[in-house]
PDB file of C-alpha atoms in Angstrom:
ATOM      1  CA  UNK Z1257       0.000   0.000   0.000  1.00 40.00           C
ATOM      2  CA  UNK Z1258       1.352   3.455  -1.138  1.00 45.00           C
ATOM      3  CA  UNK Z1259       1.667   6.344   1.566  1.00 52.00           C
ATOM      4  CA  UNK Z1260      -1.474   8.637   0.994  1.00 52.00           C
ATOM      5  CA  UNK Z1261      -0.374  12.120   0.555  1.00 44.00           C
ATOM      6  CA  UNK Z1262      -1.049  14.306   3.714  1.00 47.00           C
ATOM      7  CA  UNK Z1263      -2.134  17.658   4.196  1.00 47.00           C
ATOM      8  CA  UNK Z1264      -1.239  20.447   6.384  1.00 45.00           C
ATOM      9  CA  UNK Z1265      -4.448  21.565   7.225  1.00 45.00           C
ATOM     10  CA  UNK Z1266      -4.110  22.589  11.335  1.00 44.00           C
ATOM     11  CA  UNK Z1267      -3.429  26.097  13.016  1.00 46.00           C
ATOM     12  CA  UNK Z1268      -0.029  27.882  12.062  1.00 47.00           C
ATOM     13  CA  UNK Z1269       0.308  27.669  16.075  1.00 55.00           C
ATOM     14  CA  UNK Z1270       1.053  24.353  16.699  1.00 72.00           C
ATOM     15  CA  UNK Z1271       3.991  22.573  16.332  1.00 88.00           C
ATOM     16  CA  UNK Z1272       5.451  20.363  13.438  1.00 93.00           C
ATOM     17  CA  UNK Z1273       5.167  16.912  16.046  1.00 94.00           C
ATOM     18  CA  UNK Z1274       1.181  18.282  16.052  1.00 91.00           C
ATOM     19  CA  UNK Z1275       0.113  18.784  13.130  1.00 91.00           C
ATOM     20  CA  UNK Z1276       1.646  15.501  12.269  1.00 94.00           C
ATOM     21  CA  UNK Z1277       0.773  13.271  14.974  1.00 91.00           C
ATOM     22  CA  UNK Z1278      -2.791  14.714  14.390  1.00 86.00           C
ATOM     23  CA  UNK Z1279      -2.443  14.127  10.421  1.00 91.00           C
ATOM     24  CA  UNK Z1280      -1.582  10.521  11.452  1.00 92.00           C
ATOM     25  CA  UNK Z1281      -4.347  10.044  14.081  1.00 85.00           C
ATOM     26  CA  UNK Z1282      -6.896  11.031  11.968  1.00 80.00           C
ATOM     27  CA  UNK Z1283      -5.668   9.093   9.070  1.00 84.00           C
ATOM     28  CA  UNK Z1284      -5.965   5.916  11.279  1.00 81.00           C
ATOM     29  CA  UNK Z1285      -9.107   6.780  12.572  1.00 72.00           C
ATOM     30  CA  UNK Z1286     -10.739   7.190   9.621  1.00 69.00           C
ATOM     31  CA  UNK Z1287      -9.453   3.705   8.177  1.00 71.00           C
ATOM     32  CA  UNK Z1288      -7.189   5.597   5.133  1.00 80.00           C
ATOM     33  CA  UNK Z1289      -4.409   4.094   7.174  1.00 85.00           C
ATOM     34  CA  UNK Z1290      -5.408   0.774   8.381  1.00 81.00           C
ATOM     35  CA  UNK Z1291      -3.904  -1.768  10.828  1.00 81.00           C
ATOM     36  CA  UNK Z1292      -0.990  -3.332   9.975  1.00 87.00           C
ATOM     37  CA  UNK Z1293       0.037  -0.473   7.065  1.00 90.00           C
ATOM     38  CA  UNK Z1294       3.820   0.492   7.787  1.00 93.00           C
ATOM     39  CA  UNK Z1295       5.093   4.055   8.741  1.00 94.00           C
ATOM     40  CA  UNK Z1296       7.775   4.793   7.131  1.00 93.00           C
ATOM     41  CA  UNK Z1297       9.479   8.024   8.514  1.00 94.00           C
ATOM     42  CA  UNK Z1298      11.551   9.152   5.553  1.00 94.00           C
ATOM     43  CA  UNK Z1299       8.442   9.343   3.514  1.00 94.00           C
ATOM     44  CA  UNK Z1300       6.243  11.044   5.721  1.00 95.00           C
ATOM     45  CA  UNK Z1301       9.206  13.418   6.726  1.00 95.00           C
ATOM     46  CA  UNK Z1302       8.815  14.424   2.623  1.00 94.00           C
ATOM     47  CA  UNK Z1303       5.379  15.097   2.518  1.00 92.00           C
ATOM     48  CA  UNK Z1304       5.430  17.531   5.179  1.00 93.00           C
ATOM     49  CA  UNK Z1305       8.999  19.112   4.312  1.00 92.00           C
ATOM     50  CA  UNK Z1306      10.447  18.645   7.562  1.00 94.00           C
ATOM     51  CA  UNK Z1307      13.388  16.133   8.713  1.00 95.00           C
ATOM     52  CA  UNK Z1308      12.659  12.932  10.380  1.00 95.00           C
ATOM     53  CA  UNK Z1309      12.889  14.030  14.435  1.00 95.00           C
ATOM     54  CA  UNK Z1310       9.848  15.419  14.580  1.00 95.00           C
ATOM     55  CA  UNK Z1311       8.118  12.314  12.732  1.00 96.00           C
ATOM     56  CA  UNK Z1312       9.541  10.033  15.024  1.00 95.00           C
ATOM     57  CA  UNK Z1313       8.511  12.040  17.582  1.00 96.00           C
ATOM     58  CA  UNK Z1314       4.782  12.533  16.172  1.00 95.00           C
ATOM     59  CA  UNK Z1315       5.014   8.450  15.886  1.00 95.00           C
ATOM     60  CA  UNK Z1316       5.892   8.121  19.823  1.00 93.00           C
ATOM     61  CA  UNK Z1317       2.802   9.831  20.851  1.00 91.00           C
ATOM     62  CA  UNK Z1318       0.639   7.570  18.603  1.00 90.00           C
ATOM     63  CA  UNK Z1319       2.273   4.704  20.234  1.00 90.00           C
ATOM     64  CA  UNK Z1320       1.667   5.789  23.467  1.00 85.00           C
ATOM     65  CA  UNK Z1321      -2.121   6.437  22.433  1.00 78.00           C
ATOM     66  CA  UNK Z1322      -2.329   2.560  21.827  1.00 79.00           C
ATOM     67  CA  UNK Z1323      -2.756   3.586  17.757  1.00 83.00           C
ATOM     68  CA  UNK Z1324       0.426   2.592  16.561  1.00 91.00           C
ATOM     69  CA  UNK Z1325       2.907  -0.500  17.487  1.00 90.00           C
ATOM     70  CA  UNK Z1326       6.306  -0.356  17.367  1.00 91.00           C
ATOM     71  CA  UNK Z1327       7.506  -3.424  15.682  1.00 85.00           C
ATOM     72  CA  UNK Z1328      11.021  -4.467  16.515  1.00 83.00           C
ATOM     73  CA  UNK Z1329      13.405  -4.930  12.754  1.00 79.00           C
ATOM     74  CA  UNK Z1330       9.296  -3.600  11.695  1.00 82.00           C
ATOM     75  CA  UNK Z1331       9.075  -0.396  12.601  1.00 89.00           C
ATOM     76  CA  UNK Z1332       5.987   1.458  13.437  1.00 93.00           C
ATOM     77  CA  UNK Z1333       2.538  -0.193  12.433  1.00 93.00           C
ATOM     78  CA  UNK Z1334      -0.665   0.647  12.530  1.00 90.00           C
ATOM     79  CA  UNK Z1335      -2.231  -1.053  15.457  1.00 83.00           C
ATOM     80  CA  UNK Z1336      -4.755  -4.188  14.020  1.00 77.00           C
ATOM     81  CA  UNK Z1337      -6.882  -4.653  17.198  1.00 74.00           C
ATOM     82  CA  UNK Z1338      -8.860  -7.894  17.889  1.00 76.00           C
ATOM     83  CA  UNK Z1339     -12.620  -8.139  18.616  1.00 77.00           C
ATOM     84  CA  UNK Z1340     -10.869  -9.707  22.591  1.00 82.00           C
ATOM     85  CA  UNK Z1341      -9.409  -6.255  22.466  1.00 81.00           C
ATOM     86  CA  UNK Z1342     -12.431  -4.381  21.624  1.00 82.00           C
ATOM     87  CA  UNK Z1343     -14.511  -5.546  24.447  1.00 87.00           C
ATOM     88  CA  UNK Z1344     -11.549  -5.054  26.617  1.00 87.00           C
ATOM     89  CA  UNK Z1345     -12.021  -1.398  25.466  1.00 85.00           C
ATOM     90  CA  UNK Z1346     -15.607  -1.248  25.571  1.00 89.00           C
ATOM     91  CA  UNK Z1347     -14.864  -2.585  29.219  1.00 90.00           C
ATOM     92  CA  UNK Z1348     -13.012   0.340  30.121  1.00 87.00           C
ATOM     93  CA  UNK Z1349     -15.296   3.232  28.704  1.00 90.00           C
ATOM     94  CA  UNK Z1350     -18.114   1.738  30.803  1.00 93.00           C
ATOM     95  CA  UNK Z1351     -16.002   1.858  33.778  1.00 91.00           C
ATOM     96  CA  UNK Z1352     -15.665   5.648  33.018  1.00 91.00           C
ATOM     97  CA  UNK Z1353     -17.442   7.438  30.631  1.00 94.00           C
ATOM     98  CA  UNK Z1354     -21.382   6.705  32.612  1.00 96.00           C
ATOM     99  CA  UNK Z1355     -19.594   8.998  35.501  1.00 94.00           C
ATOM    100  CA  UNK Z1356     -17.965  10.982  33.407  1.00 94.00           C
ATOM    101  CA  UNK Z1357     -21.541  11.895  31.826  1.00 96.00           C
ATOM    102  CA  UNK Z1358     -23.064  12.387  35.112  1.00 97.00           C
ATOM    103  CA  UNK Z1359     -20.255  14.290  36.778  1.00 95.00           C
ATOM    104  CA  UNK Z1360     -20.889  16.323  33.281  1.00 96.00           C
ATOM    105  CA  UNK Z1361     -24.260  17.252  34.342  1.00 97.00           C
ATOM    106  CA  UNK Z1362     -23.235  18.333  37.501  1.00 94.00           C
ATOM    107  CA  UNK Z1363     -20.591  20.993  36.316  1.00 92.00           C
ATOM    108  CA  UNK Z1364     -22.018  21.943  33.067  1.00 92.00           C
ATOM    109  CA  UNK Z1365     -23.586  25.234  35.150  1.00 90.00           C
ATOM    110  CA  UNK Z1366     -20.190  26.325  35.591  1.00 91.00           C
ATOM    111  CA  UNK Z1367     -18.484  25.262  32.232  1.00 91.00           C
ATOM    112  CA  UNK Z1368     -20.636  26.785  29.928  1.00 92.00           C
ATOM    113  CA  UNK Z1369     -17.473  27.401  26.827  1.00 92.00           C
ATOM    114  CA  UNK Z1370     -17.168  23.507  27.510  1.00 91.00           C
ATOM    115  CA  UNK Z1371     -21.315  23.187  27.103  1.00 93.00           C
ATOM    116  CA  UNK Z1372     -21.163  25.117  23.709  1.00 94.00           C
ATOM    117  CA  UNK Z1373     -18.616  22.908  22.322  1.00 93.00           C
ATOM    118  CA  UNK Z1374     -20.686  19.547  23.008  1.00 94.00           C
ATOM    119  CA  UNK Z1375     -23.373  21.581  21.131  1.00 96.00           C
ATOM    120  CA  UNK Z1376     -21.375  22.527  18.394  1.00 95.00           C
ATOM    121  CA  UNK Z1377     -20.690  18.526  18.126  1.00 94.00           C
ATOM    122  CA  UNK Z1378     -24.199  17.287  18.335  1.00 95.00           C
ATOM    123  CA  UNK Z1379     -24.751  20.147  15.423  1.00 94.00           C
ATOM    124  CA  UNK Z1380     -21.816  19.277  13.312  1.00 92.00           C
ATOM    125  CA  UNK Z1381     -23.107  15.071  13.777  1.00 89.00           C
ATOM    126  CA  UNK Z1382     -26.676  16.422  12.690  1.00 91.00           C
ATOM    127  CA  UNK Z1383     -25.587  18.535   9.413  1.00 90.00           C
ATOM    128  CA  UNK Z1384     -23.291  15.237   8.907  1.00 83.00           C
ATOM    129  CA  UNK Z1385     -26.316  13.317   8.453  1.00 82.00           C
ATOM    130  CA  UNK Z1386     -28.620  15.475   6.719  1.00 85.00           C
ATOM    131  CA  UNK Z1387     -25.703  15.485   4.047  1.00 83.00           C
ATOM    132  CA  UNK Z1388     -25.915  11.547   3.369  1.00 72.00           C
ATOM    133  CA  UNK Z1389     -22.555  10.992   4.579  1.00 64.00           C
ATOM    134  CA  UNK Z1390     -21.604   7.888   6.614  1.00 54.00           C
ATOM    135  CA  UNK Z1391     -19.237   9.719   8.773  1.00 54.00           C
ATOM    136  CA  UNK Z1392     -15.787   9.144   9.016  1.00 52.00           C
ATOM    137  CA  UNK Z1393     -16.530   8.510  13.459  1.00 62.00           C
ATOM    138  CA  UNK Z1394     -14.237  12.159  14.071  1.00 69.00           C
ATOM    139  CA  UNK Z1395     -17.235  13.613  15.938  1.00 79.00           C
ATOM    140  CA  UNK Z1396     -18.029  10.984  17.502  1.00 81.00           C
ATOM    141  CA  UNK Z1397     -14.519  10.353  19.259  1.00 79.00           C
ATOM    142  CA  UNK Z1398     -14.310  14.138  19.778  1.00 84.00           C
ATOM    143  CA  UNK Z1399     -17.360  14.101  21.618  1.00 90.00           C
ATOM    144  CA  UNK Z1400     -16.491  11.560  24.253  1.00 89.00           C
ATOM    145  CA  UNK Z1401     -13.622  13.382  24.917  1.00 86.00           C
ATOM    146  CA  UNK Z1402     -15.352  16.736  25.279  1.00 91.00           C
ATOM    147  CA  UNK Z1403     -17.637  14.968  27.666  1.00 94.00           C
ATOM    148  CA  UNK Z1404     -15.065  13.830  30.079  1.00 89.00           C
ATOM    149  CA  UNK Z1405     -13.327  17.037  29.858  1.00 88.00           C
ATOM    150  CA  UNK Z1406     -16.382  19.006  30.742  1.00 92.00           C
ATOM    151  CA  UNK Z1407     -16.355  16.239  33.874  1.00 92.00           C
ATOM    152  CA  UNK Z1408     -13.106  18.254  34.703  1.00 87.00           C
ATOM    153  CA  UNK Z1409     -10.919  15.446  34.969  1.00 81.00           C
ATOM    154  CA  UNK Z1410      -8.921  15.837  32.379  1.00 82.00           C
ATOM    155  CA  UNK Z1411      -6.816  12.554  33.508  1.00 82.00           C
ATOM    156  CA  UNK Z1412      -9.687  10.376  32.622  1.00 81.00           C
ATOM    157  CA  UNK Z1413     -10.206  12.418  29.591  1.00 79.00           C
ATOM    158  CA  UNK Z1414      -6.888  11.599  28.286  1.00 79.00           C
ATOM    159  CA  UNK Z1415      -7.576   7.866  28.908  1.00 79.00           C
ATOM    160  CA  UNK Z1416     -11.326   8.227  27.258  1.00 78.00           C
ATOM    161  CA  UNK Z1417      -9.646   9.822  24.007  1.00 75.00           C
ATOM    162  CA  UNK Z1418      -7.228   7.165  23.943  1.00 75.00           C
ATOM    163  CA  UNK Z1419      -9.963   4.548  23.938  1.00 77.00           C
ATOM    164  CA  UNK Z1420     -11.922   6.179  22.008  1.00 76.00           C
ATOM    165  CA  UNK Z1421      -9.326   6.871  19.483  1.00 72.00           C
ATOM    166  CA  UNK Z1422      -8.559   2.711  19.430  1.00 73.00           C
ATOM    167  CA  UNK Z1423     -11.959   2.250  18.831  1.00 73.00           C
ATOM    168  CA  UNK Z1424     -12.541   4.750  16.213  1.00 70.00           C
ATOM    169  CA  UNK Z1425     -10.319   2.791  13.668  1.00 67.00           C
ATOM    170  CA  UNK Z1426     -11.866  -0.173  13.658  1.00 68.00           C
ATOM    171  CA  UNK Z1427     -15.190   1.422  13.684  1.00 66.00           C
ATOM    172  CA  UNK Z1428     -14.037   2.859  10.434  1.00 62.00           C
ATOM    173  CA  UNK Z1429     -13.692  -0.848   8.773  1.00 58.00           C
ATOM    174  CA  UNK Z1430     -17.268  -1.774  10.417  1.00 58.00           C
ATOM    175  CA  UNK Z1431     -18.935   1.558   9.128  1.00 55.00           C
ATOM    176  CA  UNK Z1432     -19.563   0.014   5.568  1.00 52.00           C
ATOM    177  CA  UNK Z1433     -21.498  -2.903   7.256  1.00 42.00           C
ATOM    178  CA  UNK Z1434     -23.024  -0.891   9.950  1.00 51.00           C
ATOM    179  CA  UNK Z1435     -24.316   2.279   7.849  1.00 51.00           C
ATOM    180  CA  UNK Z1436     -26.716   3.359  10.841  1.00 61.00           C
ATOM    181  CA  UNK Z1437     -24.058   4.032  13.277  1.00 71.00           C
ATOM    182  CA  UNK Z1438     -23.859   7.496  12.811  1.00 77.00           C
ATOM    183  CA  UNK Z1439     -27.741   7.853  13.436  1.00 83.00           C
ATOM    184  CA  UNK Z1440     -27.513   6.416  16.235  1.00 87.00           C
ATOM    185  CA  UNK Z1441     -24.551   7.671  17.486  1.00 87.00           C
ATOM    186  CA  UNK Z1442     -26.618  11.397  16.997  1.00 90.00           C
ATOM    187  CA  UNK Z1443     -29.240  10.016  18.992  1.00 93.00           C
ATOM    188  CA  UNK Z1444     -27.722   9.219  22.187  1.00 96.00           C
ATOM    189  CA  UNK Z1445     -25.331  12.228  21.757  1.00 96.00           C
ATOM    190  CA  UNK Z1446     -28.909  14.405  22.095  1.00 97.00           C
ATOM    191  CA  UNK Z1447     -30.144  12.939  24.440  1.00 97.00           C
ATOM    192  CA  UNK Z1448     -27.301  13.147  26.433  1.00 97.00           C
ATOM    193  CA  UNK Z1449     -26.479  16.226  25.753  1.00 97.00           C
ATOM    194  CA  UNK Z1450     -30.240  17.068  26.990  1.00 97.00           C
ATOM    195  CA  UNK Z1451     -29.799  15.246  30.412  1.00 98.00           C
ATOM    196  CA  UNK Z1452     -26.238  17.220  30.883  1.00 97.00           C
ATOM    197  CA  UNK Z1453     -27.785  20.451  29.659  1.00 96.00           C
ATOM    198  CA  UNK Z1454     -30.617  19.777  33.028  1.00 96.00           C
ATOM    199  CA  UNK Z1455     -27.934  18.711  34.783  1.00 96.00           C
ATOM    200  CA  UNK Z1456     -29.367  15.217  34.997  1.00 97.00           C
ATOM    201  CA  UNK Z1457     -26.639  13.483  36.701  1.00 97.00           C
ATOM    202  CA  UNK Z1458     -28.465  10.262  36.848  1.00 98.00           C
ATOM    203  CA  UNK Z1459     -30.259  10.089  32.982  1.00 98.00           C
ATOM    204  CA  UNK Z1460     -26.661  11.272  31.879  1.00 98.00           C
ATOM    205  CA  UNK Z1461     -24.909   7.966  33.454  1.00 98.00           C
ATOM    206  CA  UNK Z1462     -27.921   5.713  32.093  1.00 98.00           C
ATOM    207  CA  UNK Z1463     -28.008   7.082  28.170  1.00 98.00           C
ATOM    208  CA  UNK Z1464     -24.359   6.892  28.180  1.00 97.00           C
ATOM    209  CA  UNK Z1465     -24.414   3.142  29.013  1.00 97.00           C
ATOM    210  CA  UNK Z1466     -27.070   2.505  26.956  1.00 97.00           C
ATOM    211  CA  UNK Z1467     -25.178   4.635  24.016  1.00 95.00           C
ATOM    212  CA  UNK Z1468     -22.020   2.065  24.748  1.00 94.00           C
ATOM    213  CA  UNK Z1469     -23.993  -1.201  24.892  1.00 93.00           C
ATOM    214  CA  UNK Z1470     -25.314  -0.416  21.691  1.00 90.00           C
ATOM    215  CA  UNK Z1471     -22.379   0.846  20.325  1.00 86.00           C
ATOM    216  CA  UNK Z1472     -20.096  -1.918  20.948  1.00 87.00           C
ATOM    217  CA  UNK Z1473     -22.753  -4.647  19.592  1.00 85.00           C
ATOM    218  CA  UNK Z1474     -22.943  -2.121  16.221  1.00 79.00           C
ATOM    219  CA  UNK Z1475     -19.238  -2.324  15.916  1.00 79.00           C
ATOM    220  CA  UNK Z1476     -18.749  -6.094  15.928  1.00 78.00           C
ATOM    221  CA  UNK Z1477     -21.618  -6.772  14.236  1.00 76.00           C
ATOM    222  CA  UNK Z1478     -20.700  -4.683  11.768  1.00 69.00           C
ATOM    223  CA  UNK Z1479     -16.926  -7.084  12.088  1.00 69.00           C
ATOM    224  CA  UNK Z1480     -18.447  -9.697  11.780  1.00 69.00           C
ATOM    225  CA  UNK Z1481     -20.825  -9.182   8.373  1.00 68.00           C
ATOM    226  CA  UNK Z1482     -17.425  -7.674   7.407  1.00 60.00           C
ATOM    227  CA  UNK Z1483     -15.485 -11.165   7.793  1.00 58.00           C
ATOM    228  CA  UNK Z1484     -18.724 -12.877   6.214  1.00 63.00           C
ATOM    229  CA  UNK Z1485     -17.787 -10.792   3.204  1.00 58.00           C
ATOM    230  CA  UNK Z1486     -14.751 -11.382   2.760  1.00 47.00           C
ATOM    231  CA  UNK Z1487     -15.093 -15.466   2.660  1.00 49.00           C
ATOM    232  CA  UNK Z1488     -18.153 -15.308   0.465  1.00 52.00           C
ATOM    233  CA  UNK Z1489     -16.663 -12.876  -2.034  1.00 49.00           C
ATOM    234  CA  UNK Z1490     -15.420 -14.383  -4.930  1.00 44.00           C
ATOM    235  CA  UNK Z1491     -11.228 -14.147  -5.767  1.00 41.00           C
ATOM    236  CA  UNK Z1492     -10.545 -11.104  -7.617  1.00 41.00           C
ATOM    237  CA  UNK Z1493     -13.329  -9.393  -6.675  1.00 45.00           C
TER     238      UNK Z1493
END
């Protein structure tokens, strides 16, 4: 598989290990750069004119995140994670992210810059779908994240974003196979965004594990149709 050409597309502000550590983690999220594809640093140090420190750098990071393995005599891959590892993650985010939601609805009163942005998500998921795309799951990682960060605990936030990052990739192989995820990702995102918005501590921490349960059966269902595919396509199709 060739290298897909990447673009600078992030604030003049941020530094050359950002933009491309978030050029990467995008690219994986999405599925352009699935698991197992190789990441070669000389390449990637050409298409963003820049030597290879700060791609090796960039590559750390995403390694750390749980996105990218480092491979000895390999190199850096793209993480391939299992369906074992998927419910291991799924595991984690509903260990954390039903507080998170209703620790959400008790500080959203006093966070009300972090309260826009969750709206601003839920908007940007709802013009997503009223376009007739299947979403590439962005929004939907970004707002998890925003979630736990309105929570205030931006430890846990870190470690949601991480999952949620993991997750994200494969989600992007299932989405084909599971075309409805985005609608009903935009359903329990409104809803909980209405029970954070009343500060409804306890219908926050019940949508959100109702969101995840449903969630994590879309994505490997959508796996699994996926592998069915595969075996019943014919060779050279």
């Amino acid at each position: 598989m060739t290298d897909p050409i990447f673009q600078l597309t992030l604030g003049a502000g941020q530094s050359m290990v950002d933009r491309i550590e978030s050029t990467l983690s995008d690219a994986i999220r999405s599925g352009d750069l699935p698991g197992g594809h190789r990441l070669r640093e000389i390449p990637i140090a050409t298409q963003f004119d820049c030597s290879t420190t700060p791609v090796r750098e960039a590559i750390r990071r995403l390694a750390a995140a749980g996105l990218v393995t480092l491979a000895p005599r390999r190199g850096a891959i793209v993480s391939a994670i299992s369906m074992s590892e998927i419910e291991d993650l799924y595991e984690l985010r509903m260990l954390v992210e039903p507080a998170m939601a209703r620790r959400a609805a008790e500080e959203a009163a006093e966070r009300p810059a972090a309260l826009d942005r969750l709206r601003v998500l839920v908007r940007s998921q709802a013009d997503q779908l009223k376009s007739g795309e299947v979403g590439d799951g962005l929004l939907d990682a970004s707002f998890h994240a925003a979630v736990a960060e309105l929570a205030g605990n931006m430890v846990i936030a870190r470690h949601v974003s991480n999952a949620t990052q993991q997750v994200e990739a494969v989600q992007a192989r299932a989405r084909r196979w599971a075309p409805r995820g985005l609608e009903s990702a935009l359903h329990f995102h409104t809803r909980l965004l209405d029970a954070i918005v009343a500060s409804d501590g306890d219908g926050a921490d019940a949508v959100m594990r109702e969101h995840l349960v449903e969630a994590q059966q879309g994505v490997l269902d959508g796996l699994a149709r996926q592998a069915e595919d595969a075996v019943e396509r014919p060779v050279g199709n």
